[in-house]
PDB file of C-alpha atoms in Angstrom:
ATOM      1  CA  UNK K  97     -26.927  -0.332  -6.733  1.00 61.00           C
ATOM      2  CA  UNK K  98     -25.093  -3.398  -6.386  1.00 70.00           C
ATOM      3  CA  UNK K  99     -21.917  -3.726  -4.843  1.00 93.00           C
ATOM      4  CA  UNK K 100     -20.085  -4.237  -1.292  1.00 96.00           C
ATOM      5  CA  UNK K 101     -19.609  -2.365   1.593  1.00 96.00           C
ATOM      6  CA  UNK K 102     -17.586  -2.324   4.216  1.00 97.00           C
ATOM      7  CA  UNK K 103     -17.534  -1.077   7.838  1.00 95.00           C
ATOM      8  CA  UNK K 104     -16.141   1.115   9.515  1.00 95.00           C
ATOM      9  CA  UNK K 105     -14.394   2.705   7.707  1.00 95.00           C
ATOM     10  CA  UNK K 106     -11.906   3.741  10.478  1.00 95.00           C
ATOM     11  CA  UNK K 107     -10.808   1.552  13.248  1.00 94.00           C
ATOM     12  CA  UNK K 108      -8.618   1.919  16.348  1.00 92.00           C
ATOM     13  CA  UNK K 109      -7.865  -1.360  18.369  1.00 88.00           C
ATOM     14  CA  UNK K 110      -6.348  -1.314  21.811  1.00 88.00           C
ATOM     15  CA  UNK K 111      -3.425  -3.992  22.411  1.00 85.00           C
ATOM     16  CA  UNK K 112      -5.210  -7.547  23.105  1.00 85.00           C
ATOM     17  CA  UNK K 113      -8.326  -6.907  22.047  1.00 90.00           C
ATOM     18  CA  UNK K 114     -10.080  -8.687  19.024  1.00 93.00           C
ATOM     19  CA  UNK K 115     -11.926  -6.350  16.456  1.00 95.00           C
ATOM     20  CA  UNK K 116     -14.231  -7.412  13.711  1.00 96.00           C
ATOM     21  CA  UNK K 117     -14.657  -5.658  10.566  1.00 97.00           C
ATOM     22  CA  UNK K 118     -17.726  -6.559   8.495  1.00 98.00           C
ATOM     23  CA  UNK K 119     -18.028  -6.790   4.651  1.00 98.00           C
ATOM     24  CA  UNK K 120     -21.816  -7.368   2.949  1.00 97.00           C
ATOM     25  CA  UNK K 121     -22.424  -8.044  -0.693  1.00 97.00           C
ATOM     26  CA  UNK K 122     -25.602  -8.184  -2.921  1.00 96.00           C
ATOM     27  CA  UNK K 123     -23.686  -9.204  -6.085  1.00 94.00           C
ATOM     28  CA  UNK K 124     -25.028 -12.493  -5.448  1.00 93.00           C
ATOM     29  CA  UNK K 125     -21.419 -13.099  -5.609  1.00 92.00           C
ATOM     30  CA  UNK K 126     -20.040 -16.941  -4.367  1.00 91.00           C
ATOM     31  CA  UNK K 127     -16.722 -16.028  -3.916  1.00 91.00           C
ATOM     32  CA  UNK K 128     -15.190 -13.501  -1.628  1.00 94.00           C
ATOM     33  CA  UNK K 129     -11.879 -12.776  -0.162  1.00 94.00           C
ATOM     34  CA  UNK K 130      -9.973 -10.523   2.489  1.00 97.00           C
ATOM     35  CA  UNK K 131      -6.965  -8.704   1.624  1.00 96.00           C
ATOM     36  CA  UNK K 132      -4.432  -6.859   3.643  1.00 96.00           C
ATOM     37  CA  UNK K 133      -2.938  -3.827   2.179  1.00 94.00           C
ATOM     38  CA  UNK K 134       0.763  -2.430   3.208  1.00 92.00           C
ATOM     39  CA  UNK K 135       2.672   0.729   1.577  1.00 83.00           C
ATOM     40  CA  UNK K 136       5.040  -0.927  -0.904  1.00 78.00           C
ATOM     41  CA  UNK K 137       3.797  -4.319  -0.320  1.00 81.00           C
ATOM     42  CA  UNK K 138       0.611  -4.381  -2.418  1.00 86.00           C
ATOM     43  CA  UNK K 139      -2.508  -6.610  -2.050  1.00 92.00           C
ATOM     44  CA  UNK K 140      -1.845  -9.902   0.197  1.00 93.00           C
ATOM     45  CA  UNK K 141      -4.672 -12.129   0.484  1.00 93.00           C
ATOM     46  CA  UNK K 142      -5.599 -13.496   4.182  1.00 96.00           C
ATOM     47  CA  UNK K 143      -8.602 -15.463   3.822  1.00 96.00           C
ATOM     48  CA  UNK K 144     -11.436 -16.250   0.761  1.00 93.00           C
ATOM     49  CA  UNK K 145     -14.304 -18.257   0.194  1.00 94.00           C
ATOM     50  CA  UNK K 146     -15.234 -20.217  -2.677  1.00 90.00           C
ATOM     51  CA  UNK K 147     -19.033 -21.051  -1.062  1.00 90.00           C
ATOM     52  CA  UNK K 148     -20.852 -20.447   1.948  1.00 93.00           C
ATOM     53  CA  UNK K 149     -20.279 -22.438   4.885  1.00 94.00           C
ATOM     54  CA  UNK K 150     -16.715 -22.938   3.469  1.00 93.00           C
ATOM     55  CA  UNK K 151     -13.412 -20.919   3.524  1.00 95.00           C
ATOM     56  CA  UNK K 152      -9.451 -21.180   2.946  1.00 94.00           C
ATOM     57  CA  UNK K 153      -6.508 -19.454   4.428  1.00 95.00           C
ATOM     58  CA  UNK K 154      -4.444 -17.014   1.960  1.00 93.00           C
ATOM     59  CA  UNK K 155      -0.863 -16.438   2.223  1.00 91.00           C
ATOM     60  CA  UNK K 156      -1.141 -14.725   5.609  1.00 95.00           C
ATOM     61  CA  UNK K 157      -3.667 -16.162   8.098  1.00 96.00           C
ATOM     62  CA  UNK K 158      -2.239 -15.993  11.140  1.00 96.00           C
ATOM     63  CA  UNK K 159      -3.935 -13.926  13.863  1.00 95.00           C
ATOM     64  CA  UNK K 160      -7.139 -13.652  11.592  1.00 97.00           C
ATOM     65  CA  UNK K 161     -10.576 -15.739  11.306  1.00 97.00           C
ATOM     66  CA  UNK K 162     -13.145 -15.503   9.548  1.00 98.00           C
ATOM     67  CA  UNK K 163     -16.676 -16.813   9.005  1.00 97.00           C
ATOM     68  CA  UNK K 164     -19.126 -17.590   6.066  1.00 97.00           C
ATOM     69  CA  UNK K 165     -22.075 -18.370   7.385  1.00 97.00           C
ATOM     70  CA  UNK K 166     -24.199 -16.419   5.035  1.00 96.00           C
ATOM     71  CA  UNK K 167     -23.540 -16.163   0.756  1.00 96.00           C
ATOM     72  CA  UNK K 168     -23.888 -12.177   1.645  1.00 97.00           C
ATOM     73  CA  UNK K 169     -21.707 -11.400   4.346  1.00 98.00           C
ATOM     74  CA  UNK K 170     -17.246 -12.478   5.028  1.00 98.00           C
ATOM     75  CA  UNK K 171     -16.411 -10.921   8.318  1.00 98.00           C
ATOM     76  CA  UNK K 172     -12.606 -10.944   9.406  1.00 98.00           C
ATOM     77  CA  UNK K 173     -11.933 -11.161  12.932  1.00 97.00           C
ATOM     78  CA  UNK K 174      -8.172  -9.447  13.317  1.00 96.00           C
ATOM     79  CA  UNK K 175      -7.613 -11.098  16.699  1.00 94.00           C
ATOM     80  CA  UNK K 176      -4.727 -10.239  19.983  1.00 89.00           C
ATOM     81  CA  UNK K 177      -2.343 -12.921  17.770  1.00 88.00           C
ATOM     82  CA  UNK K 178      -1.936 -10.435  14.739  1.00 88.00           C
ATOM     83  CA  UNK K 179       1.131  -9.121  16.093  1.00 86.00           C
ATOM     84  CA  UNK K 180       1.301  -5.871  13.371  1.00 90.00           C
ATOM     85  CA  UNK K 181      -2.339  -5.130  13.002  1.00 92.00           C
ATOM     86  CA  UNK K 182      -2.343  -1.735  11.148  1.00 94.00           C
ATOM     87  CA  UNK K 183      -3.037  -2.018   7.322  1.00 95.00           C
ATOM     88  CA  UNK K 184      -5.936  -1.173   4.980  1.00 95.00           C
ATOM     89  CA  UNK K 185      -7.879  -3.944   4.618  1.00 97.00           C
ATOM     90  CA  UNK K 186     -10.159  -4.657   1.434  1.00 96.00           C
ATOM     91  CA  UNK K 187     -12.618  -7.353   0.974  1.00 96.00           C
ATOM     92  CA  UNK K 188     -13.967  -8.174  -2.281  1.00 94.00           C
ATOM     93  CA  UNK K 189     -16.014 -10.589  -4.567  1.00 93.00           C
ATOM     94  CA  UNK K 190     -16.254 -12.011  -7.535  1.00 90.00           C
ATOM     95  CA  UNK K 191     -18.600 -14.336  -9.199  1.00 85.00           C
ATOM     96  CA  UNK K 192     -16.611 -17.973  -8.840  1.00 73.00           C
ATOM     97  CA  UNK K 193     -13.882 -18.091  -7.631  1.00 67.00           C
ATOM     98  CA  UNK K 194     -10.577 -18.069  -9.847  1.00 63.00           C
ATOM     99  CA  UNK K 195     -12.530 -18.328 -12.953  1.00 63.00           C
ATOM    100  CA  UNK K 196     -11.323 -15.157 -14.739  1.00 69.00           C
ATOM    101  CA  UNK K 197     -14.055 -13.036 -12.951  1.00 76.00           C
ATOM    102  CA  UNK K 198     -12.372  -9.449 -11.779  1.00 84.00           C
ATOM    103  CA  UNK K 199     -13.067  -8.959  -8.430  1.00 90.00           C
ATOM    104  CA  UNK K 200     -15.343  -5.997  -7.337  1.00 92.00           C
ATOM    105  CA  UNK K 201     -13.960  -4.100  -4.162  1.00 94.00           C
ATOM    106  CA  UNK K 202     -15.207  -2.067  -0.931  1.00 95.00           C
ATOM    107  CA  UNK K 203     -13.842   0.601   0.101  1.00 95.00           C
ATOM    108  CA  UNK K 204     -11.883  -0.370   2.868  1.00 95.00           C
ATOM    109  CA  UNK K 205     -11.206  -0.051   6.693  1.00 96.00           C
ATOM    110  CA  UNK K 206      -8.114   1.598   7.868  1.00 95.00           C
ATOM    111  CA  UNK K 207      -7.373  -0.170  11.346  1.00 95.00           C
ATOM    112  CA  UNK K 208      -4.625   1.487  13.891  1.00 93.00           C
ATOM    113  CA  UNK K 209      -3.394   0.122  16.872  1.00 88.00           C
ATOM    114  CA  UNK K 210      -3.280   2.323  19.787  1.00 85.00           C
TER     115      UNK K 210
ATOM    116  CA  UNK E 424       4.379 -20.489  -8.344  1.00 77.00           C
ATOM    117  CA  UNK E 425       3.071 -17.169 -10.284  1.00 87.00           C
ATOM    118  CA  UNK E 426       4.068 -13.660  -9.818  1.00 92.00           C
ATOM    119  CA  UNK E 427       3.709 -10.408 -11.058  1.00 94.00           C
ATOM    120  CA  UNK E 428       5.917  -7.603 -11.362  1.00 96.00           C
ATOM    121  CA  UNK E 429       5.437  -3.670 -11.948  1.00 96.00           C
ATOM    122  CA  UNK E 430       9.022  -2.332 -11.916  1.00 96.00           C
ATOM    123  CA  UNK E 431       8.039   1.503 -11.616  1.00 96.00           C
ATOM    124  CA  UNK E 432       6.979   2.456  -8.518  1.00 95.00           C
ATOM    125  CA  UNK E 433       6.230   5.876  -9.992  1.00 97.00           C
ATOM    126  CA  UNK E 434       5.451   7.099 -13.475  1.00 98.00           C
ATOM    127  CA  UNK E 435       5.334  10.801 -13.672  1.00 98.00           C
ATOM    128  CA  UNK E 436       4.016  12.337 -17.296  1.00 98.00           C
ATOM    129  CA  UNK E 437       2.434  15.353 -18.606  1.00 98.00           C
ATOM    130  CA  UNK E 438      -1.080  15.744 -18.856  1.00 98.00           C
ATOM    131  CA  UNK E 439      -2.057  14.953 -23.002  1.00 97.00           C
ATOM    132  CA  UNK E 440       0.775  12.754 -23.130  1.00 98.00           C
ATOM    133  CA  UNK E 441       0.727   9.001 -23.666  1.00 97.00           C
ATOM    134  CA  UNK E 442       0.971   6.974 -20.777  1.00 97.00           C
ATOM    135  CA  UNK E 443       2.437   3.623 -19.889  1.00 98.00           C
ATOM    136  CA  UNK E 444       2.278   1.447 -16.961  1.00 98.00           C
ATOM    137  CA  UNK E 445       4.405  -1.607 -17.072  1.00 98.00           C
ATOM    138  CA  UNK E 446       3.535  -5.228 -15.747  1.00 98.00           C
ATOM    139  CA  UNK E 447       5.407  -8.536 -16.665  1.00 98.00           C
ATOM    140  CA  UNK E 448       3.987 -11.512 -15.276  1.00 96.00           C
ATOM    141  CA  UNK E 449       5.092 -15.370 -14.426  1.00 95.00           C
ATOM    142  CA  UNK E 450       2.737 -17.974 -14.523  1.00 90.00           C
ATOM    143  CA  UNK E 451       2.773 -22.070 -15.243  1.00 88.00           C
ATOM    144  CA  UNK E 452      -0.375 -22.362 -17.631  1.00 86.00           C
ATOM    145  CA  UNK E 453      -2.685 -19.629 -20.100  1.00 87.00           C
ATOM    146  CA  UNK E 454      -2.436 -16.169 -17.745  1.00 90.00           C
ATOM    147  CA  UNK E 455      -5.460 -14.326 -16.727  1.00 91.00           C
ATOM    148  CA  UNK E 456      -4.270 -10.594 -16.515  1.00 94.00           C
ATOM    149  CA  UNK E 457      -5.988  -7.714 -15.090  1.00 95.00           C
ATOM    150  CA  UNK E 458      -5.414  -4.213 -14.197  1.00 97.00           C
ATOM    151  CA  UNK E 459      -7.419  -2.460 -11.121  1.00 96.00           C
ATOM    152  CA  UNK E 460      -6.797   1.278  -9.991  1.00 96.00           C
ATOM    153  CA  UNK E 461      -7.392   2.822  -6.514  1.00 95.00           C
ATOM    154  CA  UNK E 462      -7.606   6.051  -5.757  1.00 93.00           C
ATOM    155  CA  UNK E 463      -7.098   7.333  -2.302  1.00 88.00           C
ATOM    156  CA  UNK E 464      -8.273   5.586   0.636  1.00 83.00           C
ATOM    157  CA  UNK E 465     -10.887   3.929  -1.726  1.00 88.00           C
ATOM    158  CA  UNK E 466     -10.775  -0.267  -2.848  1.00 89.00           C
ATOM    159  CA  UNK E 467      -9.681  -1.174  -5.838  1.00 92.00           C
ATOM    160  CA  UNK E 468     -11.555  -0.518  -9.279  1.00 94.00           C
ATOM    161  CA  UNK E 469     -11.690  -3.429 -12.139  1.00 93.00           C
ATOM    162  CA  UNK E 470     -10.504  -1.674 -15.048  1.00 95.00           C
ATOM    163  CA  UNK E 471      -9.754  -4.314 -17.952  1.00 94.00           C
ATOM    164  CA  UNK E 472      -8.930  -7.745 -18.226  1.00 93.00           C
ATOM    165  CA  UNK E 473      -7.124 -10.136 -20.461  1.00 93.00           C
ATOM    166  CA  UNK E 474      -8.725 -14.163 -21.022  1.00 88.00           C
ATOM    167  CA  UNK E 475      -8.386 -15.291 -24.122  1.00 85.00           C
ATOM    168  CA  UNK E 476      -8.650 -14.023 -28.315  1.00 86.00           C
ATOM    169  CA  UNK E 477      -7.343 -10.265 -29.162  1.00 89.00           C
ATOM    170  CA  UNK E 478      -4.177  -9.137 -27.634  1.00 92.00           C
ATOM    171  CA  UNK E 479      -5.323  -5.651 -27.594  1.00 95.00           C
ATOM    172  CA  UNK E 480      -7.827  -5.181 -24.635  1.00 95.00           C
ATOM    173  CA  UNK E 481      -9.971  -2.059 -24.456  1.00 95.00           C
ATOM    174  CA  UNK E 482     -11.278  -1.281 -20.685  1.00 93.00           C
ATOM    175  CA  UNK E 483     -12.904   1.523 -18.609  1.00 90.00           C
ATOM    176  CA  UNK E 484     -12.029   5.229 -19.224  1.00 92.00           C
ATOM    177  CA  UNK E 485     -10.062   5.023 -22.241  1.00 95.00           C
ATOM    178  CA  UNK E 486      -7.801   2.601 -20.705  1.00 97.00           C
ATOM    179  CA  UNK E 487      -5.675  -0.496 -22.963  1.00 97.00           C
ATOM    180  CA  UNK E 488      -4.134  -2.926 -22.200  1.00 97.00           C
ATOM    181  CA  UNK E 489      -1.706  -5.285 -24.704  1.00 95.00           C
ATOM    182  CA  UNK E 490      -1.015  -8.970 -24.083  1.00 96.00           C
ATOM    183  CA  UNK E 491       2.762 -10.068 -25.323  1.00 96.00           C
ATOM    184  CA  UNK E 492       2.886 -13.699 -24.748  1.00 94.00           C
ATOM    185  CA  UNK E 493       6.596 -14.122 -25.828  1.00 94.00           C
ATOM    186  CA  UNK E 494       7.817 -11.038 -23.128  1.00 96.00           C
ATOM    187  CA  UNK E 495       4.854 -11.959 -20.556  1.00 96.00           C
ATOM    188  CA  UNK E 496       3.758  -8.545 -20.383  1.00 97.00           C
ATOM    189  CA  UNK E 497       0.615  -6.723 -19.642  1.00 98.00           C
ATOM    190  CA  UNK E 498       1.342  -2.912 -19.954  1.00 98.00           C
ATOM    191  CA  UNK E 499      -1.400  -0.604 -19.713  1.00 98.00           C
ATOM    192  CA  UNK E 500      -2.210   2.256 -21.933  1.00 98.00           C
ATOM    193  CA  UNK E 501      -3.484   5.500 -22.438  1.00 97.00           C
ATOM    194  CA  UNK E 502      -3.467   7.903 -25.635  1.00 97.00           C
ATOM    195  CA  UNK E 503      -3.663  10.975 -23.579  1.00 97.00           C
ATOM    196  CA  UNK E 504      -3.360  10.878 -20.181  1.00 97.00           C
ATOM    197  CA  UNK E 505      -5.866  13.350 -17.710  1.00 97.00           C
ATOM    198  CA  UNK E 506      -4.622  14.655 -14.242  1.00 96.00           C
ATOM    199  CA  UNK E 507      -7.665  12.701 -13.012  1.00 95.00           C
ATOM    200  CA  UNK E 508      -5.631   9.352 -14.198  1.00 96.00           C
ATOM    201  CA  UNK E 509      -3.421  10.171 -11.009  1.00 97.00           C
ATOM    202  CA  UNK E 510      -3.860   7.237  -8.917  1.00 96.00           C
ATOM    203  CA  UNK E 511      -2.795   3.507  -8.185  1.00 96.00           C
ATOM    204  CA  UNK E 512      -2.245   1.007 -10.455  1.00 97.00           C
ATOM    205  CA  UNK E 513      -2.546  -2.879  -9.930  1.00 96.00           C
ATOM    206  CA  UNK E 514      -1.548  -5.294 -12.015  1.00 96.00           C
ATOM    207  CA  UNK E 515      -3.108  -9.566 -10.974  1.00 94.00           C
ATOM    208  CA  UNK E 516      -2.646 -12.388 -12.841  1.00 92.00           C
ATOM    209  CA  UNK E 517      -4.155 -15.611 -12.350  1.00 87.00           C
ATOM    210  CA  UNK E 518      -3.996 -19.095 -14.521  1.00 82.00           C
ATOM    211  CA  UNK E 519      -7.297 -20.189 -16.318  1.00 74.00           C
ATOM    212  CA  UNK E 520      -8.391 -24.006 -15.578  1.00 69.00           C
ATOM    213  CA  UNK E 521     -10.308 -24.638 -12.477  1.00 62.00           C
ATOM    214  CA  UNK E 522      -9.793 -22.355  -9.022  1.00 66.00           C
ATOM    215  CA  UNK E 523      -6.709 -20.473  -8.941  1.00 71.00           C
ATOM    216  CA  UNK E 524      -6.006 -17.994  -6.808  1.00 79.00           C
ATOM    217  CA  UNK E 525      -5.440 -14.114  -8.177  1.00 87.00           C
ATOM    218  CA  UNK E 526      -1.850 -12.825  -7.475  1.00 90.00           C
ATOM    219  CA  UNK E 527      -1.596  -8.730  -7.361  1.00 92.00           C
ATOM    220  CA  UNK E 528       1.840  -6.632  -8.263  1.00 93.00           C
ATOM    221  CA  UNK E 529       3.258  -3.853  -5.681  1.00 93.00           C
ATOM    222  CA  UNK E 530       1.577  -1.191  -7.700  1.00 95.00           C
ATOM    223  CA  UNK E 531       2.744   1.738  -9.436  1.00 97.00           C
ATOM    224  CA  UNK E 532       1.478   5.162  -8.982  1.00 96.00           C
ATOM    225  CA  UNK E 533       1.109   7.457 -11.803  1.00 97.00           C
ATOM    226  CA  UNK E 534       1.156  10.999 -11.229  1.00 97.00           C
ATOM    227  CA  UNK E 535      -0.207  13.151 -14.439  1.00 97.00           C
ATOM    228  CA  UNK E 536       1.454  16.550 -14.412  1.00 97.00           C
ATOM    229  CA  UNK E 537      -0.795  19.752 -15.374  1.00 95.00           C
TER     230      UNK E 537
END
């Protein structure tokens, strides 16, 4: 089955370290995006990808990267500069980017600072 | 700028009973609506979406959604509502022509009552 998954699913990260979560598609999808997700807040977007090889920041980019080096694969690094770290975080995809597609989601990771 | 608003952040209602979910949207240009759901600690789930033609827009499990261009609203729909229904409830909106970014609401959780 097609679709996009995300690991792990559960993440602790000491204070000052860097932690990468992946997220791997085989939609053949061009697009993807990260989103953060607080209680109350809804979905904020920190980073997407229109094409491989090529990415923009969202509305809340500081302390994260990311890189796009493959059409199948948009991991965020949350790095020591993310000051408030714990959130669900969702990636997704959708076939262009912007272009009416609805986006298909992974399940999440749940990261907690310890 | 666009934005989307879901002014409940609960709807409570009896299981067999209609069911609302309210979204009102503001956007500079021809909307693209959507509504996702998410269960528990799961992503996000496409449900329907609204690009063009017919107001009324039929999606997954039962679900509708009407388009009112003169109150920019998007509320979603259900006939009879199940306890499964219980769950989160995102409303996006984006603007067709070219890339545009996808904007999500707070979300609203509906709990169905036995």
């Amino acid at each position: 089955d097609g679709g996009i998954t995300q690991s792990p699913k559960y993440l602790f990260r000491k204070e000052g370290q860097n932690v990468t979560l992946s997220c791997e598609q085989n939609l053949n999808h061009d697009a993807m995006y990260w989103y953060r997700q607080d209680p109350g807040q809804g979905l904020r977007l920190i980073y997407y990808s229109q094409i491989v090889n090529d990415f923009q920041k969202g509305d809340i980019a500081e302390g994260y990267s990311v890189s796009r080096e493959k059409k199948e694969s948009f991991p965020l690094t949350v790095t020591s500069a993310q000051k408030n770290p714990t959130a669900f975080y969702l990636c997704a995809s959708s076939m262009d980017y912007g272009t009416g597609d609805g986006y298909t989601f992974g399940s999440g990771t749940r990261l907690t600072v310890v | 700028a666009q934005s989307v608003a879901q002014p409940e952040d609960q709807v409570n209602v009896a299981e067999g009973n209609p069911l609302t979910v309210k979204c009102t949207y503001s956007v500079s240009g021809n909307p693209y609506l959507f509504w996702y759901v998410q269960y528990p600690n799961r992503g996000l789930q496409f449900l329907l979406k609204y690009i063009t033609g017919d107001n009324l827009v039929k999606g997954s499990y039962g679900f509708e959604a009407e388009f009112n261009k003169s109150q920019t609203s998007f509320h979603l729909k259900k006939p009879s509502a199940l306890v499964s229904d219980s769950a989160l409830y995102f409303c996006a909106v984006s603007i067709s022509g070219g890339y545009q970014k996808v904007t999500f609401g707070t979300g609203t959780k509906l709990q169905v009552i036995p």
